[in-house]
């Protein structure tokens, strides 16, 4: 397991292109500011989070609901934090 | 890569774009046993239809009396009499049936206590041709677009539609007689081109909100289909009509709804002046969208903007008190806190007009067929080519779209195109012989981005284009700004020739995709600013400070912009299918 800071792959960047402006903005900011600091486990959690439907992602990112899984909730908190650290 | 070596697949129909319009057509075709391919640059359920929260208009009359003819009147009036009345009648008549059909496809519309579908009132809706407020918008809570998109996607999976996810469409291909016969597409993962041959091709690629710096649109909305049509020699229609909302979060674009001002929020400039009192002494901050948008732009242009760059104004809510904000505007508070770290209980929200919806696009008739002028008002379809949704201009929205009519547009004309394609396929059972030259043209577009060396970056040029479009062709338009806009966009288009990609790899080279998107944006930026310069009147969303009035005598006509920069016109279709024409009159609410 390597926990060194790495940039997101182009594939992951494309997964962050979503159907809503709000999600594009938050995810792309996070790729620059937050993603490089994640460890391998958190990166896998982030990739899993990206398979979530857009409307539920928006609920999470707006703080209107919280993922049940604690690791996912932690990554969501980091995404919200990265928007305006 | 040469045309000979290109991998080829054959389908009855190629649908480009997997939003609601594309998927509605694809579903119908696949259910009719057509062999359908859907190409989407992102995973289909991440298409921009998912962002439509408001709902879909249909005169079901579940809450108050209503009928399709009143809906038609509102749509014609809302379009500022630029909408084609045959297409509008067709859409409004079909609406109720299509709501029921969507429900059968799995869309969970919200309900009234009596079990009927709930309907909410929206701006611009009336009973009895301009009378009392109607309640016409059917919604699945606040996620109607999401519900429609997911239901249609599931139905397509069931009907065995073939999806090409994460493929980018490069250009249309045709035969020597001008039949459109599919497209060259690029698999983003491998960087390899693929030729999809099809007897019919449907463009459903959405709008071009990314033309403007401040916009509400997803990043994918780069007008790819509209630009492809333009490159194929088809003029694009009414591109000067772009709907703006007055209050987007400055520098970000997300929408702050009018509800905030309805609750008592108001706008101030850098001096703390409540400037709307000067522009609209009676309605003040509740004046119509175009008036508020232009007032904000004027404040900024005249140096009374806020912030270090003086490029926005402030929307104040603090005086409403924490209790009112938390109770009545919780979503807006979430947005402001999430995106800019501002709690509107304590601080104002920086705002600027934000680009929202493309009324113009690829000219079509009410069957979804792409049409081109034949001279003297007549039009003829381009054989094999269809377009629906925001990329098309049918034209039901004319100069201004009403809330709740965009989801309706995509399902009505998605179905209409599906119906016509089924007929076309019955009459054209065999694939036609492609003109290999048209494939080479698409491949040349790919080869252009293989030029290496030093040059400008895609990112910088896109940002400049968005800034110029906002400054010169946004909500504040005069001869002077538009002349300057044409010159500045033309200069940027020249500079596009000097852009080079540093990364020449093939696998998941998203920089290359962004370069293609920039080419599309640039072509449509020119189309928009040149069409706006040519139209010397104010109508709907096209608002000229130097020509403040609507001029029906000279300008009640659709504009057509050609790739060579020429702007031509065609008449509005004022004759409905069965009812009397709604003649133009002043659009007052």
XYZ file of C-alpha atoms in Angstrom:
674
model
C 0.000 0.000 0.000
C 1.417 3.339 -0.975
C 0.075 6.468 0.664
C 2.071 8.960 -1.382
C 0.308 11.965 -2.895
C -0.713 11.184 -6.478
C -2.920 13.050 -8.891
C -6.162 11.556 -10.099
C -5.933 9.516 -13.294
C -7.587 10.867 -16.455
C -10.121 8.049 -16.144
C -11.080 9.200 -12.655
C -11.277 12.804 -13.827
C -13.746 11.773 -16.517
C -15.834 9.941 -13.906
C -16.093 13.315 -12.150
C -17.890 14.803 -15.164
C -21.499 14.671 -14.031
C -24.917 15.857 -15.115
C -25.038 18.820 -12.733
C -22.917 21.934 -12.474
C -22.898 21.643 -8.671
C -21.308 18.186 -8.776
C -18.757 19.171 -11.446
C -17.650 22.097 -9.344
C -17.256 20.179 -6.085
C -15.639 17.084 -7.577
C -13.162 18.973 -9.718
C -12.142 21.185 -6.822
C -11.682 18.072 -4.709
C -9.512 16.400 -7.374
C -7.111 19.332 -7.136
C -7.178 20.038 -3.423
C -8.240 16.886 -1.610
C -7.685 13.768 -3.672
C -3.859 13.816 -3.656
C -3.903 13.603 0.152
C -6.128 10.505 0.315
C -4.625 7.157 1.246
C -5.244 4.084 -0.911
C -8.297 2.973 1.058
C -9.850 6.422 0.851
C -9.164 6.556 -2.882
C -11.048 3.302 -3.328
C -13.903 4.694 -1.253
C -13.926 7.813 -3.451
C -14.083 5.701 -6.621
C -16.986 3.743 -5.132
C -18.721 6.998 -4.205
C -18.543 8.078 -7.859
C -20.849 5.206 -8.806
C -23.612 6.877 -6.759
C -26.486 8.467 -8.686
C -26.170 12.202 -9.253
C -29.190 13.250 -7.223
C -28.007 11.299 -4.168
C -24.486 12.717 -4.530
C -26.021 16.194 -4.464
C -27.890 15.335 -1.254
C -24.629 14.198 0.344
C -22.609 17.177 -0.844
C -25.225 19.717 0.256
C -25.238 18.113 3.699
C -28.897 17.111 3.408
C -28.129 13.469 4.064
C -25.131 11.462 5.220
C -23.939 8.126 3.780
C -24.530 5.221 6.162
C -21.011 3.888 5.698
C -18.585 5.826 7.931
C -15.686 5.716 5.446
C -17.870 7.130 2.664
C -19.213 9.798 5.015
C -15.615 10.743 5.799
C -14.763 11.169 2.092
C -17.939 13.227 1.584
C -16.858 15.474 4.468
C -13.467 15.941 2.799
C -15.156 16.884 -0.498
C -17.309 19.456 1.290
C -14.265 20.803 3.112
C -12.190 21.101 -0.066
C -14.796 23.440 -1.589
C -13.719 26.263 0.747
C -10.931 25.135 3.120
C -5.672 6.243 -39.676
C -7.388 5.918 -43.047
C -11.023 5.258 -43.830
C -10.102 1.789 -45.085
C -8.643 0.718 -41.746
C -11.464 2.094 -39.635
C -13.423 -0.397 -37.520
C -17.084 -0.276 -38.597
C -20.357 -1.204 -36.902
C -23.808 -1.062 -38.476
C -27.127 -0.171 -36.816
C -30.581 0.878 -37.947
C -30.363 4.061 -35.881
C -27.543 5.924 -34.205
C -28.604 8.173 -31.325
C -25.938 10.658 -30.212
C -26.579 11.818 -26.658
C -28.203 9.917 -23.787
C -30.325 12.557 -22.096
C -34.107 12.381 -21.961
C -34.648 13.197 -25.658
C -32.198 10.611 -26.980
C -33.327 7.905 -24.592
C -37.036 8.535 -25.292
C -36.449 7.946 -29.006
C -34.085 5.027 -28.449
C -36.592 3.296 -26.162
C -39.336 3.499 -28.740
C -37.103 2.292 -31.552
C -35.667 -0.601 -29.577
C -39.176 -1.625 -28.500
C -40.112 -1.644 -32.201
C -37.241 -4.104 -32.799
C -34.944 -1.592 -34.476
C -31.251 -2.138 -33.903
C -30.313 1.031 -31.958
C -26.937 2.383 -30.840
C -26.726 5.187 -28.271
C -23.409 7.034 -28.060
C -22.757 9.096 -24.925
C -19.590 10.862 -23.822
C -20.449 10.205 -20.178
C -22.331 7.382 -18.484
C -25.955 7.882 -19.675
C -27.538 8.656 -16.310
C -24.996 11.460 -15.863
C -26.569 13.400 -18.726
C -27.770 16.933 -17.975
C -31.473 15.943 -17.926
C -30.718 14.761 -14.391
C -30.401 18.405 -13.316
C -33.978 19.372 -14.285
C -35.731 19.725 -10.962
C -38.859 21.728 -11.714
C -41.141 19.404 -13.624
C -43.040 18.905 -16.835
C -46.060 20.863 -18.057
C -49.270 19.136 -19.091
C -52.815 20.464 -18.899
C -54.164 17.579 -16.806
C -56.413 19.980 -14.842
C -55.864 18.015 -11.626
C -55.658 21.106 -9.383
C -57.474 23.881 -11.258
C -59.316 23.893 -14.588
C -56.929 23.695 -17.539
C -56.687 22.633 -21.175
C -54.001 22.219 -23.807
C -55.174 25.310 -25.738
C -54.440 27.584 -22.729
C -51.037 25.903 -22.432
C -50.483 26.613 -26.103
C -51.410 30.278 -25.658
C -48.965 30.626 -22.738
C -46.174 28.964 -24.729
C -46.718 31.163 -27.810
C -46.809 34.273 -25.626
C -43.801 33.119 -23.581
C -41.864 32.585 -26.829
C -42.476 36.285 -27.593
C -44.224 35.108 -30.775
C -41.095 33.527 -32.251
C -42.280 29.966 -31.512
C -43.697 27.912 -34.392
C -47.377 27.514 -33.626
C -47.833 24.157 -35.386
C -45.101 22.581 -33.239
C -46.425 24.269 -30.095
C -49.955 22.955 -30.697
C -48.558 19.494 -31.311
C -46.528 19.601 -28.077
C -49.308 20.917 -25.849
C -51.859 18.437 -27.224
C -49.496 15.501 -26.636
C -48.449 16.512 -23.124
C -51.108 14.807 -20.996
C -50.780 11.507 -22.816
C -47.006 11.580 -22.377
C -47.176 12.195 -18.628
C -49.292 9.055 -18.282
C -46.939 7.148 -20.553
C -43.921 8.228 -18.485
C -45.662 7.098 -15.350
C -46.185 3.689 -16.947
C -42.459 3.676 -17.756
C -41.735 4.076 -14.041
C -41.598 7.815 -13.263
C -43.017 8.277 -9.737
C -44.955 11.533 -10.159
C -45.962 13.170 -6.875
C -49.617 12.730 -5.903
C -52.509 14.761 -4.554
C -54.530 13.442 -1.616
C -57.192 12.268 -4.076
C -54.628 10.079 -5.827
C -54.294 12.192 -8.972
C -50.930 13.524 -10.168
C -49.878 16.634 -8.234
C -49.387 19.825 -10.286
C -47.638 22.992 -9.174
C -48.030 26.542 -10.502
C -45.086 28.010 -12.422
C -44.446 31.456 -13.863
C -46.095 32.186 -17.217
C -48.974 29.713 -16.729
C -52.530 30.970 -17.077
C -56.109 29.779 -17.330
C -58.410 31.010 -20.062
C -55.779 32.694 -22.282
C -54.069 35.046 -19.845
C -56.474 34.823 -16.894
C -55.879 33.382 -13.424
C -52.755 31.424 -12.515
C -52.775 27.815 -13.734
C -51.129 24.827 -12.003
C -49.740 22.786 -14.864
C -46.369 21.370 -13.831
C -46.185 17.677 -12.922
C -43.209 16.777 -10.772
C -41.558 13.799 -9.147
C -40.670 15.706 -5.948
C -37.648 17.904 -6.798
C -35.963 15.312 -8.993
C -38.203 15.013 -12.044
C -35.342 14.993 -14.558
C -33.526 12.321 -12.596
C -36.657 10.158 -12.420
C -37.352 10.499 -16.156
C -33.750 9.805 -17.136
C -33.445 6.707 -14.945
C -36.792 5.279 -16.028
C -35.938 5.740 -19.701
C -32.483 4.241 -19.198
C -33.942 1.142 -17.521
C -36.494 0.755 -20.309
C -33.690 0.935 -22.871
C -31.663 -1.710 -21.067
C -34.743 -3.919 -21.053
C -35.342 -3.302 -24.772
C -31.685 -4.158 -25.550
C -30.554 -0.771 -26.836
C -26.807 -0.958 -27.498
C -24.971 1.657 -25.429
C -21.557 3.034 -26.350
C -20.714 4.694 -23.023
C -17.824 7.164 -22.940
C -17.613 7.553 -26.717
C -17.276 11.040 -28.199
C -18.913 11.874 -31.545
C -16.509 13.535 -33.978
C -18.536 14.186 -37.139
C -21.471 12.996 -39.203
C -20.875 10.930 -42.338
C -23.016 10.937 -45.476
C -23.350 9.660 -49.017
C -22.968 11.566 -52.273
C -26.712 12.408 -52.303
C -26.520 14.063 -48.869
C -28.106 11.241 -46.828
C -26.702 11.259 -43.303
C -25.474 7.744 -42.585
C -24.039 7.741 -39.062
C -20.937 9.225 -37.500
C -17.299 8.724 -36.716
C -16.975 8.433 -32.943
C -14.010 8.087 -30.612
C -13.730 5.596 -27.782
C -12.404 7.736 -24.953
C -10.813 4.807 -23.126
C -8.659 3.623 -26.044
C -8.495 6.773 -28.163
C -9.482 4.683 -31.195
C -12.015 5.943 -33.740
C -15.002 3.845 -34.753
C -17.355 4.309 -37.683
C -20.991 3.716 -36.768
C -23.024 3.365 -39.969
C -26.730 3.900 -39.544
C -29.780 4.290 -41.770
C -30.933 7.120 -39.501
C -29.046 9.359 -37.061
C -30.579 11.350 -34.186
C -28.724 14.217 -32.523
C -29.754 14.698 -28.881
C -26.657 16.265 -27.390
C -28.156 19.092 -25.309
C -27.342 22.777 -25.146
C -24.231 24.929 -25.076
C -24.286 26.596 -21.638
C -20.500 26.348 -21.464
C -20.283 29.254 -23.909
C -20.601 31.666 -20.985
C -18.321 32.098 -17.982
C -21.172 32.100 -15.472
C -23.612 29.319 -16.270
C -25.846 26.757 -14.581
C -24.912 23.928 -16.941
C -22.877 20.789 -16.403
C -19.408 20.872 -17.986
C -20.579 18.395 -20.633
C -22.880 20.995 -22.244
C -20.582 22.064 -25.056
C -23.036 21.960 -27.963
C -21.334 19.036 -29.709
C -24.322 18.021 -31.834
C -25.161 21.582 -32.889
C -21.578 22.139 -34.014
C -21.539 18.814 -35.865
C -24.653 19.857 -37.783
C -23.038 23.202 -38.609
C -19.936 21.449 -39.949
C -22.188 19.184 -42.044
C -23.452 22.289 -43.861
C -26.682 22.747 -41.899
C -27.459 26.278 -40.670
C -28.188 26.719 -36.960
C -31.315 28.587 -35.956
C -32.010 31.413 -33.457
C -28.690 31.055 -31.644
C -28.934 34.619 -30.306
C -31.670 33.510 -27.905
C -30.045 32.306 -24.704
C -31.951 32.273 -21.434
C -30.213 33.821 -18.425
C -31.228 33.795 -14.767
C -30.412 37.026 -12.927
C -28.929 35.458 -9.824
C -26.244 32.810 -10.174
C -23.514 32.483 -7.561
C -20.816 34.823 -8.903
C -17.862 33.039 -10.470
C -19.588 29.659 -10.029
C -22.928 29.907 -11.837
C -25.243 27.803 -9.655
C -28.732 29.162 -9.511
C -30.134 31.106 -6.556
C -33.882 30.900 -7.177
C -36.195 33.876 -7.489
C -37.836 32.603 -4.300
C -35.107 34.369 -2.337
C -36.213 37.754 -3.614
C -39.827 36.650 -3.230
C -39.150 36.175 0.477
C -37.744 39.705 0.757
C -34.096 39.361 -0.285
C -32.744 42.314 -2.267
C -29.763 43.310 -4.395
C -27.147 45.944 -3.521
C -24.114 47.364 -5.314
C -20.692 48.210 -3.831
C -22.089 51.373 -2.222
C -24.748 49.346 -0.454
C -27.364 50.972 -2.691
C -30.523 49.017 -3.383
C -30.124 49.712 -7.090
C -33.236 47.948 -8.430
C -35.232 50.923 -7.127
C -33.660 52.941 -9.963
C -34.377 50.403 -12.712
C -37.852 49.241 -11.625
C -39.278 51.677 -9.056
C -42.458 49.660 -8.612
C -41.474 45.980 -8.839
C -37.893 46.620 -7.617
C -36.140 43.282 -7.003
C -39.151 41.331 -8.258
C -39.015 42.820 -11.765
C -38.848 40.301 -14.638
C -35.709 38.232 -15.136
C -34.372 40.197 -18.083
C -34.782 43.551 -16.309
C -32.998 42.355 -13.159
C -30.262 40.651 -15.193
C -29.555 43.756 -17.248
C -29.568 45.994 -14.162
C -26.905 43.814 -12.526
C -24.800 43.882 -15.699
C -25.087 47.687 -15.927
C -24.056 48.146 -12.279
C -20.954 46.056 -12.925
C -20.150 47.745 -16.271
C -20.424 51.192 -14.681
C -17.994 50.323 -11.901
C -20.413 49.747 -9.056
C -19.720 46.018 -8.784
C -18.532 44.371 -5.576
C -15.435 42.344 -4.742
C -11.773 42.872 -5.664
C -12.593 42.689 -9.392
C -15.853 44.657 -9.051
C -17.499 41.889 -11.073
C -20.683 41.041 -9.165
C -23.383 42.485 -6.903
C -24.651 41.245 -3.553
C -27.927 39.540 -2.665
C -28.806 40.424 0.918
C -30.888 38.150 3.113
C -29.524 38.836 6.595
C -32.407 41.183 7.448
C -34.858 38.284 7.065
C -33.461 36.728 10.229
C -32.095 33.270 10.949
C -35.492 31.724 11.593
C -37.017 32.725 8.226
C -33.900 31.725 6.294
C -33.678 28.325 7.992
C -37.364 27.649 7.568
C -38.095 28.986 4.088
C -34.747 29.029 2.281
C -32.794 26.062 3.644
C -31.649 24.882 0.190
C -30.234 28.292 -0.684
C -28.400 28.435 2.637
C -26.918 24.959 1.950
C -25.776 26.115 -1.493
C -24.138 29.318 -0.319
C -22.393 27.599 2.574
C -21.227 24.660 0.450
C -19.937 26.547 -2.585
C -18.602 29.799 -1.215
C -18.517 29.276 2.528
C -20.997 32.094 3.077
C -23.829 31.774 5.586
C -26.552 34.093 4.247
C -27.792 34.561 7.821
C -24.636 36.583 8.405
C -23.352 37.725 4.994
C -24.792 38.565 1.549
C -24.389 36.190 -1.407
C -22.300 37.446 -4.391
C -24.378 37.035 -7.571
C -24.214 37.634 -11.334
C -26.548 36.648 -14.233
C -26.030 33.013 -15.160
C -26.578 31.384 -18.568
C -29.170 28.641 -18.363
C -30.848 27.415 -21.568
C -30.142 27.384 -25.336
C -33.360 28.238 -27.185
C -31.680 28.013 -30.594
C -30.160 24.984 -32.257
C -30.537 22.607 -35.194
C -33.663 23.489 -37.207
C -36.230 20.700 -37.228
C -39.873 20.158 -38.083
C -42.350 18.637 -35.631
C -41.366 15.123 -36.678
C -37.828 15.767 -35.439
C -36.452 15.820 -39.001
C -33.618 18.279 -39.531
C -34.747 20.750 -42.197
C -32.953 23.251 -44.411
C -34.349 26.074 -46.539
C -35.243 25.370 -50.119
C -35.845 29.034 -50.966
C -38.959 31.211 -50.591
C -40.017 29.814 -47.234
C -40.149 26.141 -48.183
C -37.935 23.681 -46.348
C -36.777 20.186 -47.051
C -35.605 17.497 -44.634
C -32.029 16.267 -44.627
C -32.611 12.564 -45.327
C -31.700 10.326 -42.396
C -30.988 13.109 -39.895
C -33.077 13.989 -36.836
C -32.548 16.206 -33.785
C -34.490 16.601 -30.525
C -34.248 18.430 -27.214
C -32.112 21.411 -26.310
C -29.779 20.900 -29.291
C -32.764 21.223 -31.641
C -34.859 24.249 -32.546
C -38.284 22.945 -33.489
C -39.168 25.798 -32.417
C -41.457 25.528 -29.396
C -39.542 27.925 -27.134
C -38.998 30.697 -29.667
C -37.242 33.622 -28.023
C -37.858 32.484 -24.441
C -38.615 29.122 -22.820
C -41.256 28.733 -20.121
C -40.395 26.760 -16.981
C -41.635 23.154 -17.228
C -41.571 23.112 -21.044
C -38.067 21.692 -21.539
C -38.749 18.213 -20.119
C -41.982 18.243 -22.100
C -40.093 19.183 -25.279
C -37.659 16.263 -24.975
C -40.281 13.573 -24.436
C -42.784 14.908 -27.004
C -40.273 15.327 -29.807
C -38.244 12.297 -28.706
C -41.376 10.279 -29.354
C -42.217 12.155 -32.576
C -38.749 11.495 -33.965
C -39.023 7.845 -32.899
C -42.312 7.514 -34.777
C -40.899 9.071 -37.931
C -37.712 7.014 -37.808
C -39.758 3.802 -37.572
C -41.595 4.832 -40.762
C -38.326 5.764 -42.461
C -36.762 2.416 -41.567
C -39.761 0.565 -43.017
C -39.206 2.351 -46.319
C -35.393 2.189 -46.303
C -34.472 -1.363 -45.426
C -30.885 -1.404 -46.610
C -27.775 0.584 -45.726
C -26.704 3.052 -48.402
C -23.187 3.278 -49.737
C -21.102 5.811 -47.798
C -19.064 8.537 -49.428
C -15.604 7.650 -48.158
C -14.616 11.308 -48.523
C -16.938 12.268 -45.681
C -15.136 9.770 -43.436
C -11.811 11.333 -44.343
C -13.163 14.726 -43.311
C -13.984 13.378 -39.824
C -10.607 11.692 -39.586
C -8.883 14.951 -40.551
C -10.448 16.497 -37.466
C -8.775 13.784 -35.398
C -5.447 14.234 -37.159
C -5.430 17.993 -36.513
C -4.927 17.330 -32.787
C -1.941 15.108 -33.457
C 0.151 18.171 -34.361
C 2.773 18.556 -31.661
C 4.998 21.425 -30.585
C 4.516 24.575 -28.555
C 1.244 26.400 -28.638
C -1.597 27.788 -26.611
C -3.573 25.725 -24.130
C -7.164 24.568 -24.547
C -8.033 25.630 -21.027
C -6.880 29.233 -21.422
C -8.625 29.723 -24.740
C -11.887 28.258 -23.432
C -11.793 30.594 -20.440
C -11.168 33.586 -22.695
C -14.035 32.603 -24.972
C -16.383 32.287 -21.974
C -15.307 35.671 -20.637
C -15.708 37.420 -24.005
C -19.142 35.877 -24.560
C -20.270 36.996 -21.107
C -18.936 40.537 -21.536
C -19.988 41.182 -25.124
C -22.937 38.867 -25.760
C -24.427 38.241 -22.312
C -27.438 40.060 -20.890
C -26.146 43.523 -21.887
C -26.092 43.787 -25.694
C -25.565 46.852 -27.882
C -24.185 47.374 -31.389
C -20.885 48.358 -29.780
C -20.543 45.301 -27.498
C -21.633 42.922 -30.265
C -19.292 44.373 -32.907
C -16.502 44.056 -30.364
C -17.716 40.534 -29.532
C -17.577 39.403 -33.165
C -14.033 40.753 -33.494
C -12.877 39.184 -30.247
C -14.414 35.747 -30.924
C -13.010 35.780 -34.476
C -9.570 36.532 -33.029
C -9.954 33.644 -30.582
C -11.046 31.360 -33.442
C -7.827 32.306 -35.265
C -5.810 31.481 -32.159
C -7.495 28.074 -31.993
C -5.283 27.102 -34.945
C -2.254 27.566 -32.677
C -3.473 25.377 -29.849
C -1.431 22.227 -29.328
C -1.877 19.265 -27.027
C 1.101 18.439 -24.836
C -0.195 14.952 -24.193
C -0.340 12.925 -27.425
C -1.180 9.626 -25.735
C -4.297 7.793 -26.825
C -5.562 6.030 -23.709
C -8.058 8.181 -21.801
C -6.607 11.370 -23.228
C -9.342 13.664 -21.948
C -7.333 16.727 -23.000
C -8.003 15.706 -26.591
C -11.751 15.473 -25.870
C -11.635 18.953 -24.331
C -9.941 20.206 -27.517
C -12.813 18.841 -29.625
C -15.268 20.473 -27.239
C -13.446 23.790 -27.580
C -13.739 23.601 -31.388
C -17.482 23.093 -30.950
C -17.792 25.970 -28.483
C -15.830 28.311 -30.726
C -18.031 27.600 -33.756
C -21.173 28.193 -31.684
C -19.729 31.305 -30.045
C -19.363 32.800 -33.522
C -22.886 31.681 -34.444
C -24.334 33.269 -31.301
C -22.561 36.614 -31.419
C -23.048 37.091 -35.175
C -26.762 36.217 -34.979
C -27.125 38.597 -32.003
C -25.403 41.439 -33.873
C -27.661 40.945 -36.871
C -30.949 41.034 -34.901
C -31.744 44.698 -34.316
C -34.651 44.404 -31.896
C -35.342 43.109 -28.381
C -37.399 39.924 -28.215
C -37.594 37.420 -25.363
C -34.129 36.604 -24.105
C -32.371 38.681 -26.796
C -32.347 42.117 -25.245
C -30.671 45.014 -27.085
C -30.222 48.220 -25.110
C -30.048 50.176 -28.401
C -33.148 48.507 -29.864
C -35.338 48.117 -26.764
C -38.600 47.191 -28.532
C -39.864 44.138 -30.327
C -40.241 44.832 -34.052
C -42.686 42.308 -35.494
C -42.772 43.909 -38.891
C -39.074 43.460 -39.570
C -37.960 40.795 -37.131
C -40.687 38.246 -36.521
C -38.536 35.652 -38.281
C -36.073 32.928 -37.402
C -32.400 33.530 -37.997
C -30.239 30.924 -39.705
C -26.468 31.074 -39.268
C -24.219 29.220 -41.719
C -20.696 27.999 -41.021
C -19.277 30.576 -43.455
C -20.619 33.369 -41.232
C -23.663 34.221 -43.325
C -26.925 34.999 -41.496
C -30.199 34.367 -43.315
C -33.815 34.245 -42.151
C -36.934 32.142 -42.500
C -40.526 32.880 -41.520
C -42.104 31.874 -38.208
C -44.775 29.204 -38.702
C -47.747 31.132 -37.395
C -50.417 28.684 -38.581
C -51.265 26.078 -35.948
C -52.491 22.591 -36.881
C -56.205 22.980 -36.116
C -56.891 26.170 -34.156
C -56.658 29.868 -34.988
C -53.334 31.700 -34.989
C -52.402 33.633 -31.857
C -51.441 36.999 -33.360
C -48.552 38.873 -31.753
C -49.375 41.302 -28.977
C -47.445 42.941 -26.163
C -45.985 40.358 -23.775
C -47.026 41.702 -20.391
C -47.646 39.665 -17.247
